[in-house]
């Protein structure tokens, strides 16, 4: 079975790809597939959230007002009253159904639209009449989980739970009737008060009653097994982030030379993408645990060249040697630019505080190096 994720351009590509990484980190017969980008028509209208309470509730607001522009650059906490453009559920489902037909998606496969756009009832997500088509709201997660939240975890979690609901219910009405109005820490909690979603995501559990329904509906056990693994994994990652200050442990990393990515295993396989130059320099420092003084980097010219040759995909030796000579020149700006790009990529992936041990920096000994514990480093 395939689960296609498509996005509107306002949901950042990097976040989108990492949601896919998270979901695909747990092997099984469900494939989570990059379905590309879609464009929505014009919104239906606008709504006003008069206050925080309204904003935090999944219910309809039917006040019409003038349009307002919305910037998606960085999460800005809303100020009330807040005006938002919104789409009707029908508009969103029609868009996804159109995509299904265009792409000849199998009837049993799921397609989810991931979008920062608001929907008429202010829900986190819902499935269309076929129960194989849905939308997931990708904005505002920091509002519920706190500013430091990595929104990719709750979004991946939502994808999982809506697949589960699609499999265990016959129609939209059944989905709604199976919701628990009171939050019990089950996947089927409705969370009318949207802030309660943090409870269900941290328990990542399914109550006995819902478990029985899944059994009665003959949801294939291998699907359940995979979906539960994803949910458990997301929970573990959320917890790993939360507890990292106390347990004082680095995430394992996997350096994939073909993909030119560094996967942060314990952060649910979130990836950091380095270009060949950055990756070669990173490999050099990974291999030199004790660190290297930047002004003696040229002593490692040959070793660096070997890495670059391996990952750059280039063949002209002179050109490659030129690139490396520039890179190891302490007085040239190239080295410092490359170092700062690597640093900012790690920061972007897991935040300033958590990224501290993973990038190249000045070690206590005064030379440059990567503090990361090498036991958890794997190069493939
Ligand atoms: Zn339940």
mmCIF file of C-alpha atoms and ligand atoms in Angstrom:
data_model
loop_
_atom_site.group_PDB
_atom_site.id
_atom_site.type_symbol
_atom_site.label_atom_id
_atom_site.label_comp_id
_atom_site.label_asym_id
_atom_site.label_seq_id
_atom_site.Cartn_x
_atom_site.Cartn_y
_atom_site.Cartn_z
ATOM 1 C CA UNK A 1 0.000 0.000 0.000
ATOM 2 C CA UNK A 2 1.178 3.496 -0.785
ATOM 3 C CA UNK A 3 0.541 6.710 1.099
ATOM 4 C CA UNK A 4 1.198 9.732 -1.110
ATOM 5 C CA UNK A 5 2.001 13.035 0.490
ATOM 6 C CA UNK A 6 1.492 16.135 -1.614
ATOM 7 C CA UNK A 7 2.106 19.659 -0.394
ATOM 8 C CA UNK A 8 1.213 23.225 -1.184
ATOM 9 C CA UNK A 9 4.302 25.391 -1.659
ATOM 10 C CA UNK A 10 3.749 27.188 1.679
ATOM 11 C CA UNK A 11 4.762 24.008 3.523
ATOM 12 C CA UNK A 12 8.542 24.040 3.204
ATOM 13 C CA UNK A 13 10.151 21.381 1.027
ATOM 14 C CA UNK A 14 12.762 20.567 3.658
ATOM 15 C CA UNK A 15 10.129 19.923 6.318
ATOM 16 C CA UNK A 16 8.085 17.936 3.837
ATOM 17 C CA UNK A 17 11.013 15.683 2.927
ATOM 18 C CA UNK A 18 11.854 15.129 6.556
ATOM 19 C CA UNK A 19 8.276 14.128 7.345
ATOM 20 C CA UNK A 20 8.754 11.472 4.665
ATOM 21 C CA UNK A 21 12.084 10.435 6.223
ATOM 22 C CA UNK A 22 10.437 10.031 9.610
ATOM 23 C CA UNK A 23 7.612 7.947 8.202
ATOM 24 C CA UNK A 24 9.868 5.755 6.092
ATOM 25 C CA UNK A 25 12.293 5.085 8.946
ATOM 26 C CA UNK A 26 10.154 2.113 10.022
ATOM 27 C CA UNK A 27 10.166 -0.611 7.386
ATOM 28 C CA UNK A 28 7.009 -2.373 6.305
ATOM 29 C CA UNK A 29 4.611 -2.816 3.433
ATOM 30 C CA UNK A 30 3.277 0.738 3.643
ATOM 31 C CA UNK A 31 5.341 3.071 1.458
ATOM 32 C CA UNK A 32 5.198 6.790 2.121
ATOM 33 C CA UNK A 33 5.732 8.485 -1.211
ATOM 34 C CA UNK A 34 6.668 12.012 -2.263
ATOM 35 C CA UNK A 35 3.710 13.073 -4.395
ATOM 36 C CA UNK A 36 5.058 16.518 -5.291
ATOM 37 C CA UNK A 37 3.402 19.907 -5.111
ATOM 38 C CA UNK A 38 -0.132 21.044 -5.893
ATOM 39 C CA UNK A 39 -1.621 24.512 -6.206
ATOM 40 C CA UNK A 40 -4.926 25.373 -4.599
ATOM 41 C CA UNK A 41 -7.573 27.640 -6.123
ATOM 42 C CA UNK A 42 -8.665 30.745 -4.272
ATOM 43 C CA UNK A 43 -9.684 30.387 -0.654
ATOM 44 C CA UNK A 44 -13.385 30.323 0.117
ATOM 45 C CA UNK A 45 -13.298 33.241 2.524
ATOM 46 C CA UNK A 46 -11.722 34.487 5.739
ATOM 47 C CA UNK A 47 -12.397 33.898 9.363
ATOM 48 C CA UNK A 48 -11.621 35.734 12.565
ATOM 49 C CA UNK A 49 -10.257 33.992 15.634
ATOM 50 C CA UNK A 50 -11.443 36.448 18.275
ATOM 51 C CA UNK A 51 -9.154 35.035 20.942
ATOM 52 C CA UNK A 52 -6.818 32.233 21.994
ATOM 53 C CA UNK A 53 -9.677 29.945 23.046
ATOM 54 C CA UNK A 54 -11.312 30.117 19.608
ATOM 55 C CA UNK A 55 -7.969 29.500 17.943
ATOM 56 C CA UNK A 56 -7.407 26.404 20.045
ATOM 57 C CA UNK A 57 -10.751 24.803 19.209
ATOM 58 C CA UNK A 58 -11.646 22.536 16.364
ATOM 59 C CA UNK A 59 -14.981 23.990 15.366
ATOM 60 C CA UNK A 60 -16.576 26.148 12.774
ATOM 61 C CA UNK A 61 -16.293 29.930 12.693
ATOM 62 C CA UNK A 62 -18.481 31.460 10.056
ATOM 63 C CA UNK A 63 -17.758 35.154 10.249
ATOM 64 C CA UNK A 64 -16.750 36.552 6.874
ATOM 65 C CA UNK A 65 -14.324 39.437 6.638
ATOM 66 C CA UNK A 66 -11.732 40.967 4.350
ATOM 67 C CA UNK A 67 -8.639 39.033 3.268
ATOM 68 C CA UNK A 68 -5.297 39.274 4.988
ATOM 69 C CA UNK A 69 -1.891 38.165 3.797
ATOM 70 C CA UNK A 70 -0.072 35.506 5.728
ATOM 71 C CA UNK A 71 3.668 35.078 5.898
ATOM 72 C CA UNK A 72 4.992 31.553 6.348
ATOM 73 C CA UNK A 73 8.660 32.453 6.733
ATOM 74 C CA UNK A 74 8.976 31.909 10.449
ATOM 75 C CA UNK A 75 6.453 30.932 13.071
ATOM 76 C CA UNK A 76 4.983 34.066 14.516
ATOM 77 C CA UNK A 77 2.681 33.649 17.441
ATOM 78 C CA UNK A 78 -0.778 34.889 16.525
ATOM 79 C CA UNK A 79 -2.178 38.093 17.936
ATOM 80 C CA UNK A 80 -5.931 38.172 18.432
ATOM 81 C CA UNK A 81 -8.279 38.959 16.865
ATOM 82 C CA UNK A 82 -6.650 37.044 14.020
ATOM 83 C CA UNK A 83 -7.888 37.009 10.410
ATOM 84 C CA UNK A 84 -7.197 33.958 8.265
ATOM 85 C CA UNK A 85 -8.157 32.928 4.767
ATOM 86 C CA UNK A 86 -9.616 29.442 4.717
ATOM 87 C CA UNK A 87 -10.712 26.663 2.395
ATOM 88 C CA UNK A 88 -13.826 24.558 2.698
ATOM 89 C CA UNK A 89 -13.229 20.871 3.298
ATOM 90 C CA UNK A 90 -14.847 20.155 -0.051
ATOM 91 C CA UNK A 91 -12.336 22.397 -1.822
ATOM 92 C CA UNK A 92 -9.424 20.535 -0.218
ATOM 93 C CA UNK A 93 -10.842 17.066 -0.860
ATOM 94 C CA UNK A 94 -11.729 17.937 -4.472
ATOM 95 C CA UNK A 95 -8.163 19.066 -5.022
ATOM 96 C CA UNK A 96 -6.785 15.754 -3.756
ATOM 97 C CA UNK A 97 -9.367 13.718 -5.716
ATOM 98 C CA UNK A 98 -8.329 15.596 -8.842
ATOM 99 C CA UNK A 99 -4.702 14.686 -8.104
ATOM 100 C CA UNK A 100 -5.653 11.021 -7.619
ATOM 101 C CA UNK A 101 -7.302 10.866 -11.029
ATOM 102 C CA UNK A 102 -4.478 12.686 -12.775
ATOM 103 C CA UNK A 103 -1.850 10.401 -11.257
ATOM 104 C CA UNK A 104 -3.950 7.224 -11.531
ATOM 105 C CA UNK A 105 -3.507 6.493 -7.842
ATOM 106 C CA UNK A 106 -4.742 3.034 -6.823
ATOM 107 C CA UNK A 107 -8.117 3.010 -5.025
ATOM 108 C CA UNK A 108 -6.591 1.503 -1.888
ATOM 109 C CA UNK A 109 -3.758 4.007 -1.624
ATOM 110 C CA UNK A 110 -3.964 7.135 0.469
ATOM 111 C CA UNK A 111 -3.267 10.701 -0.658
ATOM 112 C CA UNK A 112 -2.802 13.467 1.894
ATOM 113 C CA UNK A 113 -2.512 17.156 1.180
ATOM 114 C CA UNK A 114 -0.089 18.843 3.569
ATOM 115 C CA UNK A 115 -0.811 22.548 3.688
ATOM 116 C CA UNK A 116 -0.374 25.655 5.812
ATOM 117 C CA UNK A 117 -3.771 26.855 4.608
ATOM 118 C CA UNK A 118 -6.622 26.950 7.102
ATOM 119 C CA UNK A 119 -9.721 24.821 6.750
ATOM 120 C CA UNK A 120 -13.291 25.788 7.475
ATOM 121 C CA UNK A 121 -13.619 23.949 10.793
ATOM 122 C CA UNK A 122 -10.099 24.639 12.032
ATOM 123 C CA UNK A 123 -9.286 20.928 12.342
ATOM 124 C CA UNK A 124 -5.816 19.452 12.389
ATOM 125 C CA UNK A 125 -6.821 17.046 9.642
ATOM 126 C CA UNK A 126 -9.688 15.053 8.172
ATOM 127 C CA UNK A 127 -10.455 12.424 5.551
ATOM 128 C CA UNK A 128 -12.701 12.953 2.530
ATOM 129 C CA UNK A 129 -15.718 10.720 1.691
ATOM 130 C CA UNK A 130 -13.560 7.984 0.134
ATOM 131 C CA UNK A 131 -11.496 7.798 3.362
ATOM 132 C CA UNK A 132 -8.409 7.514 1.155
ATOM 133 C CA UNK A 133 -8.069 11.250 0.611
ATOM 134 C CA UNK A 134 -7.279 13.763 3.308
ATOM 135 C CA UNK A 135 -5.726 17.043 4.334
ATOM 136 C CA UNK A 136 -3.337 17.807 7.174
ATOM 137 C CA UNK A 137 -2.806 21.305 8.505
ATOM 138 C CA UNK A 138 0.918 21.971 8.760
ATOM 139 C CA UNK A 139 0.968 25.371 10.408
ATOM 140 C CA UNK A 140 0.737 26.405 14.083
ATOM 141 C CA UNK A 141 2.287 23.302 15.658
ATOM 142 C CA UNK A 142 4.694 25.423 17.746
ATOM 143 C CA UNK A 143 1.624 27.062 19.260
ATOM 144 C CA UNK A 144 0.612 23.743 20.794
ATOM 145 C CA UNK A 145 3.973 22.082 21.435
ATOM 146 C CA UNK A 146 6.085 25.126 22.283
ATOM 147 C CA UNK A 147 8.421 27.291 20.259
ATOM 148 C CA UNK A 148 11.294 24.802 20.188
ATOM 149 C CA UNK A 149 9.121 22.099 18.645
ATOM 150 C CA UNK A 150 10.162 20.313 15.557
ATOM 151 C CA UNK A 151 6.887 20.408 13.638
ATOM 152 C CA UNK A 152 7.892 17.412 11.541
ATOM 153 C CA UNK A 153 7.112 14.975 14.382
ATOM 154 C CA UNK A 154 3.479 15.960 14.987
ATOM 155 C CA UNK A 155 2.835 16.184 11.241
ATOM 156 C CA UNK A 156 4.226 12.686 10.637
ATOM 157 C CA UNK A 157 2.161 11.479 13.604
ATOM 158 C CA UNK A 158 -1.002 12.944 12.092
ATOM 159 C CA UNK A 159 -0.349 11.158 8.789
ATOM 160 C CA UNK A 160 -0.042 7.865 10.674
ATOM 161 C CA UNK A 161 -3.186 8.253 12.746
ATOM 162 C CA UNK A 162 -5.317 9.269 9.782
ATOM 163 C CA UNK A 163 -4.176 6.219 7.827
ATOM 164 C CA UNK A 164 -5.181 4.176 10.858
ATOM 165 C CA UNK A 165 -8.630 5.791 10.976
ATOM 166 C CA UNK A 166 -9.047 5.327 7.239
ATOM 167 C CA UNK A 167 -8.363 1.616 7.697
ATOM 168 C CA UNK A 168 -10.564 1.050 10.755
ATOM 169 C CA UNK A 169 -13.670 3.013 9.682
ATOM 170 C CA UNK A 170 -16.211 2.616 6.868
ATOM 171 C CA UNK A 171 -17.167 6.249 6.367
ATOM 172 C CA UNK A 172 -16.722 9.792 7.685
ATOM 173 C CA UNK A 173 -19.656 9.400 10.053
ATOM 174 C CA UNK A 174 -18.026 6.412 11.714
ATOM 175 C CA UNK A 175 -14.789 8.340 12.150
ATOM 176 C CA UNK A 176 -16.641 11.098 13.953
ATOM 177 C CA UNK A 177 -18.631 8.711 16.158
ATOM 178 C CA UNK A 178 -15.468 6.827 17.104
ATOM 179 C CA UNK A 179 -13.788 9.989 18.353
ATOM 180 C CA UNK A 180 -13.328 10.147 22.122
ATOM 181 C CA UNK A 181 -14.834 13.441 23.217
ATOM 182 C CA UNK A 182 -12.866 13.237 26.423
ATOM 183 C CA UNK A 183 -9.103 12.975 25.945
ATOM 184 C CA UNK A 184 -7.904 9.581 27.202
ATOM 185 C CA UNK A 185 -4.501 9.459 25.482
ATOM 186 C CA UNK A 186 -5.779 7.314 22.614
ATOM 187 C CA UNK A 187 -5.108 7.829 18.950
ATOM 188 C CA UNK A 188 -8.834 8.527 18.526
ATOM 189 C CA UNK A 189 -9.050 11.428 20.959
ATOM 190 C CA UNK A 190 -10.836 14.250 19.200
ATOM 191 C CA UNK A 191 -9.046 17.032 21.097
ATOM 192 C CA UNK A 192 -11.743 19.632 20.627
ATOM 193 C CA UNK A 193 -9.416 21.684 22.756
ATOM 194 C CA UNK A 194 -6.505 21.472 20.355
ATOM 195 C CA UNK A 195 -3.914 21.862 23.104
ATOM 196 C CA UNK A 196 -4.801 18.334 24.286
ATOM 197 C CA UNK A 197 -3.186 16.862 21.182
ATOM 198 C CA UNK A 198 0.136 16.964 23.029
ATOM 199 C CA UNK A 199 -1.255 14.416 25.499
ATOM 200 C CA UNK A 200 -2.209 11.861 22.879
ATOM 201 C CA UNK A 201 1.028 12.272 20.983
ATOM 202 C CA UNK A 202 3.089 11.711 24.112
ATOM 203 C CA UNK A 203 1.181 8.591 25.056
ATOM 204 C CA UNK A 204 1.076 7.335 21.444
ATOM 205 C CA UNK A 205 -1.373 4.705 22.598
ATOM 206 C CA UNK A 206 -4.543 2.994 21.396
ATOM 207 C CA UNK A 207 -7.252 2.252 23.968
ATOM 208 C CA UNK A 208 -8.762 -1.238 24.345
ATOM 209 C CA UNK A 209 -12.051 -0.252 22.690
ATOM 210 C CA UNK A 210 -10.292 1.071 19.579
ATOM 211 C CA UNK A 211 -7.995 -1.943 19.511
ATOM 212 C CA UNK A 212 -11.095 -4.173 19.430
ATOM 213 C CA UNK A 213 -12.535 -2.204 16.500
ATOM 214 C CA UNK A 214 -9.318 -2.663 14.535
ATOM 215 C CA UNK A 215 -9.466 -6.371 15.228
ATOM 216 C CA UNK A 216 -13.134 -6.642 14.192
ATOM 217 C CA UNK A 217 -12.517 -4.679 11.004
ATOM 218 C CA UNK A 218 -9.696 -7.030 10.034
ATOM 219 C CA UNK A 219 -7.170 -4.254 9.571
ATOM 220 C CA UNK A 220 -4.108 -6.190 8.302
ATOM 221 C CA UNK A 221 -1.828 -6.812 11.310
ATOM 222 C CA UNK A 222 1.325 -5.929 9.367
ATOM 223 C CA UNK A 223 -0.128 -2.486 8.610
ATOM 224 C CA UNK A 224 -0.971 -2.020 12.279
ATOM 225 C CA UNK A 225 2.472 -3.167 13.304
ATOM 226 C CA UNK A 226 4.163 -0.653 11.029
ATOM 227 C CA UNK A 227 1.868 2.236 11.980
ATOM 228 C CA UNK A 228 2.340 1.527 15.705
ATOM 229 C CA UNK A 229 6.123 1.441 15.149
ATOM 230 C CA UNK A 230 5.961 4.864 13.538
ATOM 231 C CA UNK A 231 3.870 6.233 16.400
ATOM 232 C CA UNK A 232 6.191 4.716 19.015
ATOM 233 C CA UNK A 233 9.183 6.060 17.121
ATOM 234 C CA UNK A 234 7.807 9.566 16.955
ATOM 235 C CA UNK A 235 7.058 9.438 20.641
ATOM 236 C CA UNK A 236 10.598 8.206 21.368
ATOM 237 C CA UNK A 237 12.044 11.027 19.278
ATOM 238 C CA UNK A 238 9.942 13.633 21.025
ATOM 239 C CA UNK A 239 11.162 12.205 24.329
ATOM 240 C CA UNK A 240 14.776 11.990 23.178
ATOM 241 C CA UNK A 241 14.690 15.692 22.409
ATOM 242 C CA UNK A 242 13.027 16.473 25.693
ATOM 243 C CA UNK A 243 15.419 14.426 27.821
ATOM 244 C CA UNK A 244 18.625 15.052 25.952
ATOM 245 C CA UNK A 245 19.725 17.647 28.511
ATOM 246 C CA UNK A 246 19.556 15.053 31.287
ATOM 247 C CA UNK A 247 20.749 11.906 29.556
ATOM 248 C CA UNK A 248 23.631 13.768 27.951
ATOM 249 C CA UNK A 249 23.779 11.456 24.969
ATOM 250 C CA UNK A 250 24.471 12.200 21.308
ATOM 251 C CA UNK A 251 22.232 10.867 18.602
ATOM 252 C CA UNK A 252 23.800 8.227 16.421
ATOM 253 C CA UNK A 253 24.539 9.460 12.928
ATOM 254 C CA UNK A 254 24.684 7.688 9.594
ATOM 255 C CA UNK A 255 26.729 9.358 6.861
ATOM 256 C CA UNK A 256 25.358 8.247 3.511
ATOM 257 C CA UNK A 257 27.946 9.005 0.831
ATOM 258 C CA UNK A 258 25.640 8.237 -2.096
ATOM 259 C CA UNK A 259 22.778 10.370 -0.876
ATOM 260 C CA UNK A 260 25.222 13.011 0.453
ATOM 261 C CA UNK A 261 23.185 13.169 3.598
ATOM 262 C CA UNK A 262 23.858 12.763 7.277
ATOM 263 C CA UNK A 263 20.988 11.008 9.022
ATOM 264 C CA UNK A 264 20.470 11.762 12.709
ATOM 265 C CA UNK A 265 19.285 8.311 13.707
ATOM 266 C CA UNK A 266 17.901 9.073 17.162
ATOM 267 C CA UNK A 267 16.088 12.149 15.935
ATOM 268 C CA UNK A 268 13.919 9.897 13.802
ATOM 269 C CA UNK A 269 16.308 9.934 10.847
ATOM 270 C CA UNK A 270 16.073 13.647 10.193
ATOM 271 C CA UNK A 271 18.666 14.450 7.567
ATOM 272 C CA UNK A 272 21.287 17.109 6.989
ATOM 273 C CA UNK A 273 22.189 17.564 3.340
ATOM 274 C CA UNK A 274 25.777 18.556 2.581
ATOM 275 C CA UNK A 275 27.251 19.363 -0.809
ATOM 276 C CA UNK A 276 30.366 17.362 -1.857
ATOM 277 C CA UNK A 277 32.772 19.986 -0.529
ATOM 278 C CA UNK A 278 31.038 20.246 2.821
ATOM 279 C CA UNK A 279 30.701 16.480 3.096
ATOM 280 C CA UNK A 280 34.410 15.885 2.332
ATOM 281 C CA UNK A 281 35.459 18.367 4.977
ATOM 282 C CA UNK A 282 33.035 16.795 7.438
ATOM 283 C CA UNK A 283 34.437 13.321 6.721
ATOM 284 C CA UNK A 284 37.968 14.569 7.309
ATOM 285 C CA UNK A 285 37.050 15.905 10.727
ATOM 286 C CA UNK A 286 35.035 12.793 11.591
ATOM 287 C CA UNK A 287 38.176 10.738 10.918
ATOM 288 C CA UNK A 288 40.315 13.053 13.074
ATOM 289 C CA UNK A 289 38.704 12.827 16.453
ATOM 290 C CA UNK A 290 41.503 14.782 18.121
ATOM 291 C CA UNK A 291 40.885 17.717 15.784
ATOM 292 C CA UNK A 292 42.974 19.620 13.249
ATOM 293 C CA UNK A 293 44.329 23.147 13.472
ATOM 294 C CA UNK A 294 42.864 25.073 10.558
ATOM 295 C CA UNK A 295 46.226 26.532 9.597
ATOM 296 C CA UNK A 296 47.623 23.015 9.131
ATOM 297 C CA UNK A 297 44.694 21.737 7.132
ATOM 298 C CA UNK A 298 46.844 21.672 3.975
ATOM 299 C CA UNK A 299 48.764 18.750 5.536
ATOM 300 C CA UNK A 300 45.591 16.726 4.986
ATOM 301 C CA UNK A 301 45.215 17.755 1.365
ATOM 302 C CA UNK A 302 45.582 14.214 0.087
ATOM 303 C CA UNK A 303 43.115 12.639 2.454
ATOM 304 C CA UNK A 304 40.570 15.355 1.736
ATOM 305 C CA UNK A 305 41.073 14.813 -1.984
ATOM 306 C CA UNK A 306 40.234 11.125 -1.558
ATOM 307 C CA UNK A 307 36.934 11.952 0.128
ATOM 308 C CA UNK A 308 36.114 14.600 -2.430
ATOM 309 C CA UNK A 309 36.830 12.220 -5.280
ATOM 310 C CA UNK A 310 34.503 9.697 -3.699
ATOM 311 C CA UNK A 311 31.525 12.001 -3.167
ATOM 312 C CA UNK A 312 31.792 14.716 -5.842
ATOM 313 C CA UNK A 313 31.036 12.573 -8.880
ATOM 314 C CA UNK A 314 33.599 14.623 -10.794
ATOM 315 C CA UNK A 315 36.384 13.132 -12.949
ATOM 316 C CA UNK A 316 38.768 15.949 -13.835
ATOM 317 C CA UNK A 317 41.631 15.579 -11.353
ATOM 318 C CA UNK A 318 43.024 19.079 -11.879
ATOM 319 C CA UNK A 319 39.676 20.694 -11.272
ATOM 320 C CA UNK A 320 39.141 18.620 -8.163
ATOM 321 C CA UNK A 321 42.620 19.426 -6.882
ATOM 322 C CA UNK A 322 41.907 23.124 -7.416
ATOM 323 C CA UNK A 323 38.747 22.918 -5.354
ATOM 324 C CA UNK A 324 40.569 21.171 -2.522
ATOM 325 C CA UNK A 325 43.540 23.551 -2.616
ATOM 326 C CA UNK A 326 41.172 26.475 -2.205
ATOM 327 C CA UNK A 327 39.341 24.704 0.580
ATOM 328 C CA UNK A 328 42.431 23.928 2.684
ATOM 329 C CA UNK A 329 43.796 27.438 2.353
ATOM 330 C CA UNK A 330 43.334 28.899 5.800
ATOM 331 C CA UNK A 331 43.612 32.442 4.467
ATOM 332 C CA UNK A 332 41.000 31.955 1.791
ATOM 333 C CA UNK A 333 37.348 32.676 2.627
ATOM 334 C CA UNK A 334 36.245 29.342 1.163
ATOM 335 C CA UNK A 335 37.138 27.323 4.250
ATOM 336 C CA UNK A 336 35.308 29.603 6.656
ATOM 337 C CA UNK A 337 32.260 29.811 4.421
ATOM 338 C CA UNK A 338 32.138 26.024 4.176
ATOM 339 C CA UNK A 339 32.486 25.614 7.942
ATOM 340 C CA UNK A 340 29.727 28.070 8.640
ATOM 341 C CA UNK A 341 27.416 26.454 6.070
ATOM 342 C CA UNK A 342 27.861 23.065 7.733
ATOM 343 C CA UNK A 343 27.103 24.600 11.106
ATOM 344 C CA UNK A 344 23.982 26.343 9.909
ATOM 345 C CA UNK A 345 22.679 23.193 8.230
ATOM 346 C CA UNK A 346 22.888 21.261 11.502
ATOM 347 C CA UNK A 347 21.275 24.129 13.362
ATOM 348 C CA UNK A 348 18.483 24.215 10.857
ATOM 349 C CA UNK A 349 17.905 20.486 11.171
ATOM 350 C CA UNK A 350 17.656 20.184 14.966
ATOM 351 C CA UNK A 351 17.961 23.672 16.423
ATOM 352 C CA UNK A 352 20.801 25.683 17.963
ATOM 353 C CA UNK A 353 20.997 23.935 21.304
ATOM 354 C CA UNK A 354 20.716 20.323 20.171
ATOM 355 C CA UNK A 355 23.070 20.703 17.218
ATOM 356 C CA UNK A 356 26.058 21.710 19.352
ATOM 357 C CA UNK A 357 28.016 18.440 19.212
ATOM 358 C CA UNK A 358 27.564 17.712 15.525
ATOM 359 C CA UNK A 359 29.292 20.458 13.574
ATOM 360 C CA UNK A 360 32.967 21.452 13.217
ATOM 361 C CA UNK A 361 33.986 23.903 15.920
ATOM 362 C CA UNK A 362 36.855 24.916 18.205
ATOM 363 C CA UNK A 363 37.499 22.077 20.694
ATOM 364 C CA UNK A 364 38.673 22.710 24.285
ATOM 365 C CA UNK A 365 42.193 21.866 23.048
ATOM 366 C CA UNK A 366 42.109 24.911 20.782
ATOM 367 C CA UNK A 367 42.028 23.092 17.441
ATOM 368 C CA UNK A 368 38.970 22.506 15.262
ATOM 369 C CA UNK A 369 37.020 19.273 15.502
ATOM 370 C CA UNK A 370 33.654 17.581 16.006
ATOM 371 C CA UNK A 371 32.883 16.744 19.681
ATOM 372 C CA UNK A 372 30.484 13.937 18.726
ATOM 373 C CA UNK A 373 31.046 10.501 20.263
ATOM 374 C CA UNK A 374 32.394 8.423 17.374
ATOM 375 C CA UNK A 375 30.874 5.163 18.646
ATOM 376 C CA UNK A 376 27.554 6.161 17.153
ATOM 377 C CA UNK A 377 28.965 7.143 13.748
ATOM 378 C CA UNK A 378 28.299 4.942 10.770
ATOM 379 C CA UNK A 379 29.522 5.654 7.233
ATOM 380 C CA UNK A 380 27.800 3.886 4.349
HETATM 381 ZN ZN1 LIG B 1 -9.582 4.801 21.706
#
